[in-house]
Amino acid sequence: MLRVENLGVSSSGEDILKGLDFQAEKGGLYVIMGPNGSGKSTFSKTLAGHPDYDDYDGSIKLNDREVSALSPGERLEEGLMLGFQHPPKIEGVRIRRFLNDVLENQNGYDNQKAREEAISSAADALGFSGAELDRGINDGFSGGERKRLELMQARLIEPDYLILDEPDSGIDVDSLDLISEQINYLHGRGTAIILITHYGDTLSNLKLNEVEVHVFKDGKIVKSGGSSLADEIEEKGFNRIYEECGCN
Amino acid sequence: MVAINTSTSTMNVPGIERQIEELTEGKDEPEWVTEARYRGMRKFESAPSKDPIISDPLDFIAKREETPADDIESLDDLPDDTKNLLDELGISEMEQKALQGLTIQDDTGMIDSSFREKWEKRGVIMAPMEEAIREYPEARERFMQLYDPGESKLAAYHTAVWNGGVFLWIKEGVKEEIPLHLFFLIQQEALAQAPHIVIFAEPHSEIKLIEGCTSPILSRHSLHLDMTEAYIGEGAKVDLTVLQNWPEYVHTRPTQRGKIAKNGELSITSVGLGPGKSNITDPRYWVEDGGRVEINSIIMTKEDSHVDLGGKIYLEGQGSTGINNSKAVIMDESKVITRGTINARNSHTKGHISCDALVMEDGASMETYPGLSSQVDDAELSHEAAIGKIKAEELFYLMSRGLDEDEATQLIVQGFIEPAIEDLPEEYLSEIRKIIELSVQGEM
């Protein structure tokens, strides 16, 4: 269980998250929507342990353990992973080498051969030929390739909770298909998905049994509902939703 | 950087004279060579003292090794501590894999090597410098020709007390793919190791030379004052890699001079992951028509280490090219300065200077002073510099995938350095990675 209570985060003197409550169960599917600047990315980075937001108010508990003292790596070990909205380019750090190091820290990958096989099968699943893996992390990658590399890492790590910050923005149609497929795959294996998106459309590619949709505004969740809420947002836009809920 | 006071004695010519006597005693050195030493000695006093760290090179006594080592037939014949050092550098393993040239200078004595014969049959002459200037006119003609002993106190001192070194002569048209290794080890305290190296590549020859430098732990500052003169013939290609792993008390003053004839190529990659207490160089290269010189410096500095990389490239001939790249990882209180210059003196010449630095701590510093000058109107000269810290976003990204801060920092540093050295044999690369892992720690 990931339980966020009354989360408050500020940056450069400005309050960004203002008393936010959220919880996610293992295996669940959660969608977070909201306009730019409503605090979605800050929320995801705070959960993952970004150094800019490590001094928060309220509490974030992962399996009943407060995460404030945990480094980003320790949070991953506890089962929480963030797929970045803007994964950075890190020149010279070859993807293959990096993934090997990542797997060395995971259970069940003690031998080189197991790591190589896992990397090659995850690469296939995300539409990478071997050659791209010999490049630096995100070096020369398109938006779609960057997002696919995030999902490829999620596939290797198999976290209990996967926050995906706009995996569907700035990408081509083929990448969107591969990414949706991976989200379904991971969800099917029991990973809880916390999907941050602008587009209600993205959901139509996902296998939705039960989904919780949360709408952000000014650092808070102002409305929650099922998949029909996403359709409503797609149809009416955020402003009308805010008007209707009186949280304008 | 505070200049280290190494000076207990004062600069004096009699001090050098004693050293020359000690070096030449019972050695049967040709008179003209000894005379050259005395010329260096006489120039010493009037030569300008340009070194910001070493006020008096005489604190670093040069002397001949008292008991010359036995001939080396294989690595097994090396003294144990030397062998261990080579192991640390990953050399023994390489040596066992292929038949390679390996010659080692241990302090000021030259350890000979039976590899020489094998190489000679292939058209590569490798001889201790002392022997070469007696045996080969080709060596004599090229000995101490590319610099002026009066240009600095250290140049004068090197001229007076040079000891050891090699003459490497690649015959016309000989193309050698196996790299040749040359190693320098400092084992005595307060020792000036001043090898003199002459590389003579005849037209259309090709060779790769790997030079390694290291030292076991000693208690006092030592000085490594080598001089390399390279003569690259028409269409010849020489690829020189210098690996330095000096401990933090060794001062290194490598000097390189290179003349590159028409369409010749000289490529020098120096990797200084332990550049010592201080490392100051001012190499110079003259490039003829269509020739090319490329200098790549990769350095990682720690503690209060002081590195100052000069480098002057003179594009003398039409269509000649000069490249000077540096990459530095600067830690603790250390300081790196780069001041490469390229002078275009003929048409259709090209030159580029680049400087990239990762400054790891607040006390560490980097300065770069690229210099470009042209006497023609169609030269293409450019420079670029990027000095910065590790980006917090990069570190966070790697850490969010389960690496701890040290691992993430090491990976970024390796990624910064490796593209510059990816042509090195894998054994060296894995060794370099190990050195980075031992040296680099996160700072978040």
XYZ file of C-alpha atoms in Angstrom:
692
model
C 0.000 0.000 0.000
C 1.160 3.483 -0.939
C -0.507 6.021 1.311
C -0.052 9.775 0.935
C -1.573 11.986 3.611
C -1.868 15.744 3.681
C 1.214 16.123 1.476
C 2.598 19.615 1.290
C 5.564 20.552 -0.900
C 7.013 23.920 -1.697
C 9.808 25.032 -3.962
C 11.521 28.431 -4.028
C 9.064 29.728 -1.457
C 6.024 28.746 -3.470
C 3.552 26.111 -2.292
C 3.077 23.537 -5.011
C 1.292 20.683 -3.266
C -1.179 21.807 -0.636
C -2.426 19.009 1.525
C -2.856 16.157 -0.905
C -4.296 12.748 -0.048
C -3.865 9.744 -2.274
C -3.586 6.052 -1.932
C -2.767 3.151 -4.182
C -3.176 -0.556 -3.601
C -0.947 -3.240 -5.080
C -2.253 -4.193 -8.494
C -4.484 -1.147 -8.856
C -4.790 1.308 -11.735
C -4.828 5.035 -11.045
C -4.998 7.917 -13.419
C -3.995 11.431 -12.493
C -5.177 14.228 -14.710
C -4.934 17.968 -14.505
C -3.715 20.975 -16.434
C -0.089 22.086 -16.571
C 1.119 23.543 -13.297
C -1.417 21.690 -11.154
C 1.359 19.796 -9.325
C 1.282 16.392 -11.059
C 5.001 16.181 -11.816
C 5.985 17.576 -8.423
C 3.819 14.878 -6.876
C 5.572 12.145 -8.860
C 9.068 13.489 -8.164
C 8.335 13.872 -4.457
C 7.244 10.248 -4.267
C 10.430 9.119 -6.028
C 12.719 11.133 -3.747
C 13.850 14.039 -5.905
C 16.347 16.104 -3.847
C 14.441 19.339 -4.570
C 11.393 17.997 -2.767
C 12.787 15.865 0.023
C 11.597 18.280 2.698
C 7.843 17.752 2.563
C 4.998 18.131 5.059
C 2.551 15.359 5.759
C 3.412 11.764 5.135
C 4.214 9.324 2.375
C 4.071 5.718 3.519
C 5.099 2.783 1.435
C 4.064 -0.522 3.007
C 3.528 1.353 6.276
C 7.023 2.806 6.219
C 7.597 6.561 6.026
C 9.811 7.177 2.968
C 11.238 10.581 3.934
C 14.558 9.102 5.049
C 14.851 6.788 2.046
C 17.063 7.617 -0.942
C 15.605 7.264 -4.441
C 17.332 3.882 -4.745
C 15.901 2.667 -1.432
C 12.406 3.687 -2.526
C 12.897 1.618 -5.645
C 13.978 -1.290 -3.492
C 10.729 -0.838 -1.508
C 8.856 -1.238 -4.788
C 8.239 2.314 -6.016
C 9.462 3.380 -9.445
C 9.020 6.593 -11.405
C 9.004 6.707 -15.204
C 10.196 10.236 -16.004
C 8.308 12.778 -18.036
C 11.624 14.127 -19.326
C 14.263 11.421 -18.934
C 17.671 13.159 -19.136
C 20.332 12.443 -21.693
C 23.486 11.101 -20.047
C 26.250 11.032 -22.596
C 28.804 8.267 -22.546
C 26.869 6.102 -20.095
C 25.987 3.257 -22.395
C 22.468 1.927 -21.936
C 23.563 -1.687 -21.918
C 26.116 -1.044 -19.192
C 23.621 0.997 -17.158
C 20.902 -1.651 -17.394
C 23.423 -4.261 -16.363
C 24.240 -2.194 -13.244
C 20.524 -1.726 -12.572
C 19.913 -5.464 -12.763
C 22.894 -6.244 -10.550
C 20.964 -4.499 -7.781
C 17.856 -6.591 -8.449
C 17.155 -10.029 -7.049
C 17.680 -13.028 -9.276
C 20.244 -11.482 -11.610
C 23.457 -12.757 -10.104
C 24.886 -14.017 -13.324
C 25.883 -12.066 -16.386
C 24.023 -14.344 -18.757
C 20.704 -13.893 -16.955
C 21.179 -10.134 -17.117
C 22.016 -10.164 -20.805
C 19.014 -12.317 -21.652
C 16.642 -10.142 -19.656
C 17.969 -7.000 -21.332
C 17.670 -8.454 -24.781
C 14.131 -9.708 -24.248
C 13.004 -6.374 -22.759
C 14.616 -4.582 -25.719
C 12.594 -6.745 -28.121
C 9.406 -5.985 -26.250
C 9.960 -2.242 -26.528
C 11.034 -2.255 -30.162
C 14.749 -1.609 -29.645
C 17.300 -3.284 -31.849
C 20.580 -4.024 -30.086
C 22.375 -1.042 -31.628
C 20.485 1.641 -29.684
C 21.564 0.032 -26.438
C 25.203 0.767 -27.237
C 24.486 4.490 -27.184
C 24.591 6.771 -24.167
C 21.389 7.023 -22.129
C 18.851 8.878 -24.307
C 21.684 10.167 -26.484
C 20.123 11.116 -29.799
C 16.808 9.553 -28.758
C 13.442 10.808 -29.996
C 10.650 11.496 -27.522
C 9.153 8.085 -28.252
C 12.472 6.285 -27.757
C 13.001 8.008 -24.435
C 9.594 6.955 -23.149
C 10.068 3.424 -24.438
C 13.370 3.204 -22.590
C 11.536 4.150 -19.387
C 9.039 1.341 -19.920
C 11.847 -1.040 -20.797
C 13.443 -0.336 -17.422
C 10.085 -0.816 -15.693
C 9.798 -4.178 -17.395
C 13.222 -5.183 -16.071
C 12.635 -3.847 -12.564
C 8.998 -4.997 -12.186
C 8.113 -2.541 -9.418
C 5.062 -2.925 -7.175
C 4.084 0.684 -7.860
C 4.923 2.346 -11.156
C 4.313 6.062 -11.550
C 4.356 7.031 -15.199
C 4.602 10.759 -15.748
C 3.071 11.465 -19.156
C 4.403 8.396 -20.962
C 2.072 9.365 -23.808
C 3.292 12.909 -24.483
C 5.646 13.865 -27.296
C 5.649 10.466 -28.939
C 4.685 8.858 -32.230
C 1.776 6.470 -32.725
C 3.961 3.346 -32.908
C 5.619 4.206 -29.618
C 2.223 4.818 -28.046
C 1.124 1.316 -29.038
C 4.269 -0.258 -27.592
C 3.960 1.750 -24.403
C 0.270 0.912 -23.910
C 1.085 -2.730 -24.473
C 3.791 -2.576 -21.801
C 1.513 -0.860 -19.311
C -1.027 -3.643 -19.848
C 1.694 -6.254 -19.487
C 3.036 -4.817 -16.237
C -0.416 -4.254 -14.841
C -1.308 -7.813 -15.757
C 1.706 -8.996 -13.752
C 0.446 -7.203 -10.672
C 2.177 -3.836 -10.840
C 0.051 -0.952 -9.626
C 0.056 1.742 -12.314
C -0.205 5.411 -11.413
C -0.552 7.098 -14.765
C -0.208 10.841 -15.127
C -1.673 11.974 -18.411
C -3.256 14.868 -20.250
C -5.147 12.619 -22.567
C -8.255 10.655 -21.740
C -7.612 8.919 -25.067
C -4.629 7.032 -23.732
C -6.932 5.102 -21.466
C -8.802 3.621 -24.397
C -5.677 1.584 -25.178
C -5.546 0.149 -21.690
C -7.354 -2.855 -20.351
C -9.497 -1.182 -17.751
C -11.252 -3.223 -15.185
C -11.253 -0.899 -12.276
C -9.670 2.476 -12.581
C -9.586 5.428 -10.244
C -9.298 8.805 -11.893
C -8.141 11.804 -9.868
C -8.235 15.379 -11.027
C -5.552 17.784 -9.787
C -5.942 21.487 -9.304
C -3.487 23.797 -7.551
C -1.727 21.052 -5.698
C -4.778 19.136 -4.539
C -7.083 16.419 -5.767
C -10.419 18.115 -6.381
C -12.412 15.355 -7.946
C -12.182 11.561 -8.180
C -14.161 8.995 -10.088
C -14.110 6.052 -12.466
C -13.177 5.880 -16.136
C -16.241 7.917 -17.045
C -14.591 10.918 -15.367
C -11.758 10.712 -17.874
C -14.306 10.678 -20.713
C -16.003 13.672 -19.196
C -12.742 15.601 -19.019
C -11.957 14.702 -22.595
C -15.370 16.019 -23.595
C -15.709 19.127 -21.447
C -12.176 20.216 -20.546
C -10.864 20.957 -17.059
C -12.540 24.332 -16.566
C -16.085 22.967 -16.853
C -15.246 20.096 -14.543
C -13.936 22.584 -11.981
C -17.055 24.723 -12.374
C -19.314 21.751 -11.888
C -17.566 20.609 -8.742
C -17.497 24.096 -7.344
C -13.728 23.974 -6.935
C -13.051 26.727 -9.366
C 47.168 25.836 -5.115
C 49.968 26.679 -2.763
C 53.430 26.201 -4.185
C 55.198 23.432 -2.354
C 58.433 24.400 -0.799
C 60.735 21.659 -1.980
C 63.749 23.818 -1.500
C 66.237 23.160 1.213
C 69.301 23.645 -0.936
C 69.755 26.625 -3.251
C 70.063 26.414 -7.004
C 73.634 25.800 -7.880
C 75.680 24.673 -10.775
C 78.136 22.609 -8.675
C 75.117 20.545 -7.598
C 74.391 19.707 -11.217
C 78.051 19.076 -11.921
C 78.171 16.455 -9.180
C 75.106 14.821 -10.635
C 76.632 14.732 -14.110
C 79.789 13.169 -12.706
C 77.811 10.574 -10.864
C 75.691 9.784 -13.905
C 78.583 9.434 -16.329
C 81.104 7.748 -14.062
C 82.320 4.439 -15.481
C 79.745 4.639 -18.215
C 81.944 5.272 -21.225
C 79.653 7.973 -22.482
C 80.757 9.559 -25.795
C 82.455 12.887 -25.229
C 79.973 14.900 -27.293
C 77.107 13.575 -25.177
C 78.805 14.526 -21.942
C 79.648 17.892 -23.486
C 75.943 18.401 -24.204
C 75.253 17.750 -20.521
C 77.694 20.477 -19.519
C 76.090 22.841 -22.023
C 72.768 22.210 -20.265
C 74.446 22.866 -16.951
C 75.886 26.189 -18.147
C 72.492 27.273 -19.481
C 70.808 26.353 -16.225
C 71.643 29.548 -14.394
C 70.467 31.968 -17.079
C 67.449 29.883 -18.153
C 64.119 31.294 -17.014
C 62.411 29.555 -14.131
C 58.922 29.042 -15.447
C 57.681 26.410 -13.090
C 55.209 27.607 -10.457
C 55.776 24.588 -8.218
C 59.347 23.395 -8.496
C 61.616 26.174 -7.407
C 64.733 24.050 -7.382
C 64.970 20.902 -9.461
C 68.194 20.012 -7.630
C 66.120 18.632 -4.807
C 65.498 15.776 -7.161
C 68.759 13.956 -7.477
C 69.419 11.954 -10.610
C 71.581 8.913 -10.219
C 72.334 5.741 -12.008
C 70.926 2.599 -10.555
C 73.703 0.947 -8.622
C 72.950 -2.633 -9.484
C 71.701 -3.014 -13.012
C 68.922 -5.546 -13.263
C 69.429 -8.777 -15.158
C 68.200 -9.161 -18.675
C 64.497 -9.645 -18.864
C 63.456 -12.641 -20.908
C 59.875 -12.594 -19.795
C 57.710 -10.967 -17.194
C 58.666 -13.673 -14.717
C 62.171 -12.233 -14.572
C 60.986 -8.899 -13.240
C 61.465 -8.035 -9.579
C 58.349 -8.877 -7.563
C 57.330 -5.316 -6.792
C 57.678 -4.349 -10.445
C 55.554 -7.322 -11.414
C 52.893 -6.292 -8.927
C 52.845 -2.820 -10.375
C 52.353 -4.187 -13.854
C 49.565 -6.360 -12.531
C 47.921 -3.281 -11.095
C 48.118 -1.638 -14.462
C 46.616 -4.718 -16.089
C 49.712 -5.239 -18.209
C 50.732 -8.787 -17.337
C 47.454 -10.117 -18.550
C 47.830 -8.400 -21.886
C 51.377 -9.577 -22.216
C 50.345 -13.174 -21.790
C 47.786 -12.872 -24.531
C 50.010 -11.701 -27.312
C 53.647 -11.337 -28.174
C 54.201 -7.730 -27.426
C 57.080 -5.438 -26.981
C 57.685 -4.531 -23.402
C 60.556 -2.478 -22.192
C 60.800 -1.059 -18.722
C 62.809 1.689 -17.185
C 63.284 1.138 -13.521
C 64.432 4.339 -11.807
C 67.301 5.567 -13.910
C 68.543 2.171 -15.013
C 67.407 0.671 -18.239
C 66.141 -2.859 -17.971
C 66.911 -4.500 -21.233
C 64.605 -6.799 -22.995
C 65.003 -9.743 -25.331
C 61.877 -8.561 -27.078
C 64.180 -6.213 -28.915
C 65.459 -8.935 -31.229
C 62.013 -10.011 -32.242
C 61.064 -6.458 -33.026
C 64.239 -5.801 -34.925
C 63.378 -8.594 -37.348
C 60.118 -6.831 -38.033
C 61.823 -3.555 -38.808
C 61.427 -1.836 -35.477
C 64.585 -0.851 -33.650
C 64.190 -0.239 -29.956
C 67.309 0.591 -28.023
C 68.192 2.227 -24.731
C 69.028 5.850 -25.465
C 72.573 5.583 -24.096
C 73.291 2.723 -26.465
C 71.432 4.235 -29.414
C 73.522 7.402 -29.509
C 76.665 5.256 -29.728
C 75.312 2.780 -32.272
C 73.011 4.656 -34.608
C 73.736 7.836 -36.560
C 69.941 8.063 -37.006
C 69.636 8.509 -33.252
C 72.561 10.930 -32.954
C 71.138 13.188 -35.673
C 67.815 13.443 -33.867
C 69.006 13.671 -30.295
C 68.078 16.956 -28.540
C 67.287 18.758 -31.780
C 63.744 19.964 -31.212
C 64.259 22.144 -28.163
C 66.609 24.669 -26.685
C 68.209 23.706 -23.369
C 68.085 27.384 -22.410
C 64.303 27.663 -22.824
C 63.625 26.889 -19.170
C 65.413 25.705 -16.046
C 63.774 22.309 -16.316
C 64.830 21.937 -19.972
C 68.391 22.848 -19.006
C 68.284 20.439 -16.098
C 66.916 17.640 -18.275
C 69.728 18.235 -20.764
C 72.306 17.975 -18.004
C 71.025 14.986 -16.123
C 68.901 12.994 -18.613
C 69.160 9.312 -17.944
C 67.576 6.313 -19.585
C 64.908 6.487 -22.199
C 64.670 4.797 -25.553
C 65.274 5.273 -29.221
C 62.447 3.882 -31.282
C 63.049 3.614 -34.992
C 60.413 2.313 -37.346
C 61.842 1.510 -40.763
C 60.308 2.756 -43.987
C 56.971 1.180 -44.880
C 56.857 -1.043 -41.783
C 53.323 -1.266 -40.485
C 53.036 -2.736 -37.021
C 49.655 -3.483 -35.533
C 50.706 -4.875 -32.162
C 51.250 -2.032 -29.738
C 54.667 -1.580 -28.199
C 54.780 -0.953 -24.453
C 57.199 1.142 -22.507
C 57.012 1.492 -18.740
C 58.562 3.884 -16.290
C 58.726 3.113 -12.615
C 60.084 5.375 -9.915
C 61.354 3.459 -6.933
C 63.737 5.711 -5.088
C 63.040 8.718 -2.967
C 63.958 12.204 -4.103
C 64.811 10.969 -7.531
C 64.725 12.859 -10.767
C 63.872 10.412 -13.475
C 64.713 12.112 -16.730
C 64.407 9.686 -19.626
C 65.020 10.959 -23.122
C 62.956 9.385 -25.854
C 63.407 9.743 -29.592
C 60.801 8.344 -31.950
C 61.834 8.173 -35.576
C 59.119 6.945 -37.910
C 60.415 6.623 -41.455
C 58.101 7.435 -44.365
C 54.921 5.359 -44.600
C 55.584 3.432 -41.432
C 52.889 2.859 -38.805
C 53.126 2.029 -35.121
C 51.216 2.232 -31.865
C 53.174 2.930 -28.716
C 51.795 2.667 -25.206
C 53.789 4.335 -22.483
C 52.944 3.728 -18.849
C 54.174 5.483 -15.761
C 53.765 4.571 -12.146
C 55.513 4.295 -8.821
C 55.065 2.359 -5.607
C 54.523 4.322 -2.405
C 57.466 6.486 -1.463
C 57.833 9.040 1.235
C 59.229 12.073 -0.563
C 58.434 14.052 -3.651
C 59.960 12.693 -6.807
C 60.322 14.299 -10.179
C 59.629 12.761 -13.562
C 61.171 14.935 -16.213
C 60.911 13.105 -19.500
C 61.478 14.477 -22.948
C 60.103 12.949 -26.127
C 61.225 14.053 -29.554
C 59.101 12.605 -32.335
C 60.006 12.676 -36.003
C 57.103 11.536 -38.129
C 58.148 10.879 -41.721
C 56.135 11.465 -44.856
C 52.862 9.544 -44.733
C 53.867 7.819 -41.475
C 51.388 7.251 -38.666
C 52.351 7.158 -35.014
C 49.840 6.609 -32.308
C 51.170 7.244 -28.803
C 49.162 6.534 -25.676
C 50.583 7.663 -22.356
C 49.032 6.215 -19.211
C 50.049 7.970 -16.040
C 49.205 6.638 -12.656
C 51.624 8.473 -10.433
C 50.966 8.653 -6.714
C 50.106 12.025 -5.284
C 53.627 13.131 -4.377
C 55.285 12.715 -7.778
C 55.839 15.829 -9.871
C 55.706 15.151 -13.595
C 57.070 17.436 -16.259
C 56.701 15.542 -19.526
C 57.903 17.458 -22.541
C 57.013 16.513 -26.080
C 58.215 17.921 -29.337
C 57.008 16.596 -32.662
C 57.803 17.285 -36.302
C 55.227 15.859 -38.653
C 56.278 15.647 -42.301
C 53.986 15.786 -45.317
C 50.823 13.716 -44.818
C 52.216 12.259 -41.613
C 50.016 11.747 -38.566
C 50.850 11.912 -34.910
C 48.161 11.112 -32.404
C 48.876 11.409 -28.705
C 46.431 10.337 -26.046
C 47.519 10.883 -22.484
C 45.434 9.449 -19.720
C 46.400 10.799 -16.316
C 44.121 9.267 -13.727
C 46.825 9.818 -11.178
C 48.779 12.754 -12.580
C 50.758 13.138 -9.360
C 51.308 16.145 -7.122
C 51.749 18.377 -10.088
C 51.840 17.907 -13.829
C 52.946 20.714 -16.089
C 53.515 20.315 -19.804
C 54.101 22.545 -22.759
C 54.437 20.311 -25.808
C 55.047 21.735 -29.277
C 54.321 20.332 -32.704
C 55.171 21.478 -36.201
C 52.989 20.085 -38.977
C 53.899 20.066 -42.687
C 51.660 19.843 -45.798
C 48.628 17.635 -45.295
C 49.953 16.405 -41.953
C 47.925 16.038 -38.818
C 48.525 16.133 -35.096
C 45.905 15.238 -32.550
C 46.372 15.598 -28.807
C 43.837 14.099 -26.433
C 44.348 14.640 -22.722
C 42.208 12.856 -20.197
C 42.879 13.764 -16.598
C 41.441 13.113 -13.204
C 42.892 15.150 -10.365
C 42.595 14.771 -6.611
C 43.629 16.433 -3.359
C 45.775 19.492 -4.064
C 47.111 18.267 -7.386
C 48.016 20.979 -9.897
C 47.804 20.265 -13.617
C 48.735 22.751 -16.307
C 48.460 21.550 -19.892
C 49.956 23.818 -22.481
C 50.542 22.766 -26.063
C 51.468 24.747 -29.123
C 50.607 23.477 -32.570
C 52.187 25.201 -35.571
C 50.389 24.439 -38.819
C 53.323 25.098 -41.122
C 52.193 23.299 -44.256
C 49.233 23.657 -46.587
C 46.165 21.717 -45.553
C 47.657 20.626 -42.239
C 45.444 19.900 -39.231
C 45.852 20.322 -35.486
C 43.456 19.077 -32.826
C 43.795 19.596 -29.080
C 41.097 18.004 -26.907
C 41.034 17.771 -23.156
C 38.668 16.187 -20.691
C 39.161 16.711 -16.987
C 37.500 15.390 -13.853
C 38.550 17.684 -11.038
C 38.098 16.642 -7.420
C 38.885 17.903 -3.925
C 41.078 21.022 -3.965
C 42.802 20.258 -7.212
C 43.232 22.592 -10.135
C 43.459 22.091 -13.874
C 44.507 24.724 -16.379
C 44.547 24.210 -20.142
C 46.205 26.639 -22.487
C 46.571 24.995 -25.867
C 47.277 27.197 -28.859
C 47.086 26.607 -32.595
C 48.906 28.822 -35.074
C 47.855 28.619 -38.720
C 50.775 29.600 -40.918
C 49.621 28.251 -44.250
C 46.485 27.998 -46.354
C 43.680 25.470 -45.989
C 44.740 24.606 -42.486
C 42.332 23.438 -39.803
C 42.555 23.587 -36.056
C 40.250 22.832 -33.178
C 40.657 23.109 -29.412
C 38.101 21.641 -27.053
C 38.021 21.544 -23.313
C 35.448 19.687 -21.220
C 35.588 19.585 -17.465
C 33.550 18.091 -14.685
C 34.215 20.015 -11.508
C 33.262 17.709 -8.668
C 33.589 19.906 -5.582
C 33.441 23.535 -4.618
C 37.166 23.705 -3.850
C 38.160 22.248 -7.223
C 38.838 24.595 -10.097
C 39.334 24.717 -13.827
C 40.651 27.435 -16.086
C 41.001 27.322 -19.833
C 42.818 29.720 -22.123
C 42.564 28.503 -25.709
C 44.623 30.461 -28.206
C 44.054 30.600 -31.950
C 46.057 32.675 -34.366
C 46.212 32.771 -38.129
C 48.529 34.318 -40.666
C 46.334 33.284 -43.602
C 42.793 34.178 -44.583
C 41.380 30.718 -45.199
C 42.280 28.779 -42.066
C 39.426 27.138 -40.159
C 40.121 27.511 -36.477
C 37.680 26.943 -33.650
C 37.459 26.201 -29.970
C 34.809 25.161 -27.498
C 34.768 24.754 -23.763
C 32.277 23.287 -21.331
C 33.013 23.440 -17.636
C 30.362 22.239 -15.236
C 29.232 20.045 -12.415
C 27.431 16.745 -12.600
C 23.809 17.620 -13.239
C 21.486 16.883 -10.329
C 18.853 15.533 -12.755
C 21.298 12.956 -14.126
C 22.250 11.826 -10.653
C 18.610 11.612 -9.550
C 17.735 9.635 -12.650
C 20.390 6.986 -12.071
C 19.635 6.822 -8.355
C 15.940 6.404 -9.012
C 16.873 3.196 -10.842
C 18.490 1.717 -7.771
C 22.098 2.924 -7.949
C 23.479 4.518 -4.820
C 25.017 7.955 -5.032
C 28.591 6.715 -5.392
C 27.673 4.241 -8.115
C 25.693 6.879 -9.990
C 28.529 9.411 -9.747
C 31.088 6.854 -10.907
C 28.937 5.884 -13.867
C 28.589 9.517 -14.952
C 32.341 10.112 -14.591
C 33.137 6.954 -16.545
C 30.646 8.034 -19.198
C 32.327 11.420 -19.393
C 35.778 9.920 -19.841
C 35.197 6.768 -21.847
C 34.243 8.214 -25.234
C 37.725 9.776 -25.304
C 39.519 6.488 -24.724
C 37.296 3.914 -26.371
C 40.029 2.876 -28.785
C 42.253 1.615 -25.966
C 42.506 -2.151 -25.483
C 39.705 -3.510 -23.267
C 42.179 -4.488 -20.536
C 43.179 -0.859 -20.070
C 39.575 0.293 -20.122
C 38.586 -2.058 -17.343
C 41.612 -0.908 -15.366
C 40.679 2.727 -15.911
C 37.135 1.963 -14.736
C 38.539 0.427 -11.585
C 40.679 3.484 -10.892
C 37.626 5.735 -11.338
C 35.587 3.553 -9.002
C 38.269 3.819 -6.330
C 38.683 7.561 -6.725
C 35.207 8.951 -7.209
C 32.669 9.384 -4.470
C 29.323 11.112 -4.534
C 28.915 14.556 -2.995
C 25.173 15.044 -2.773
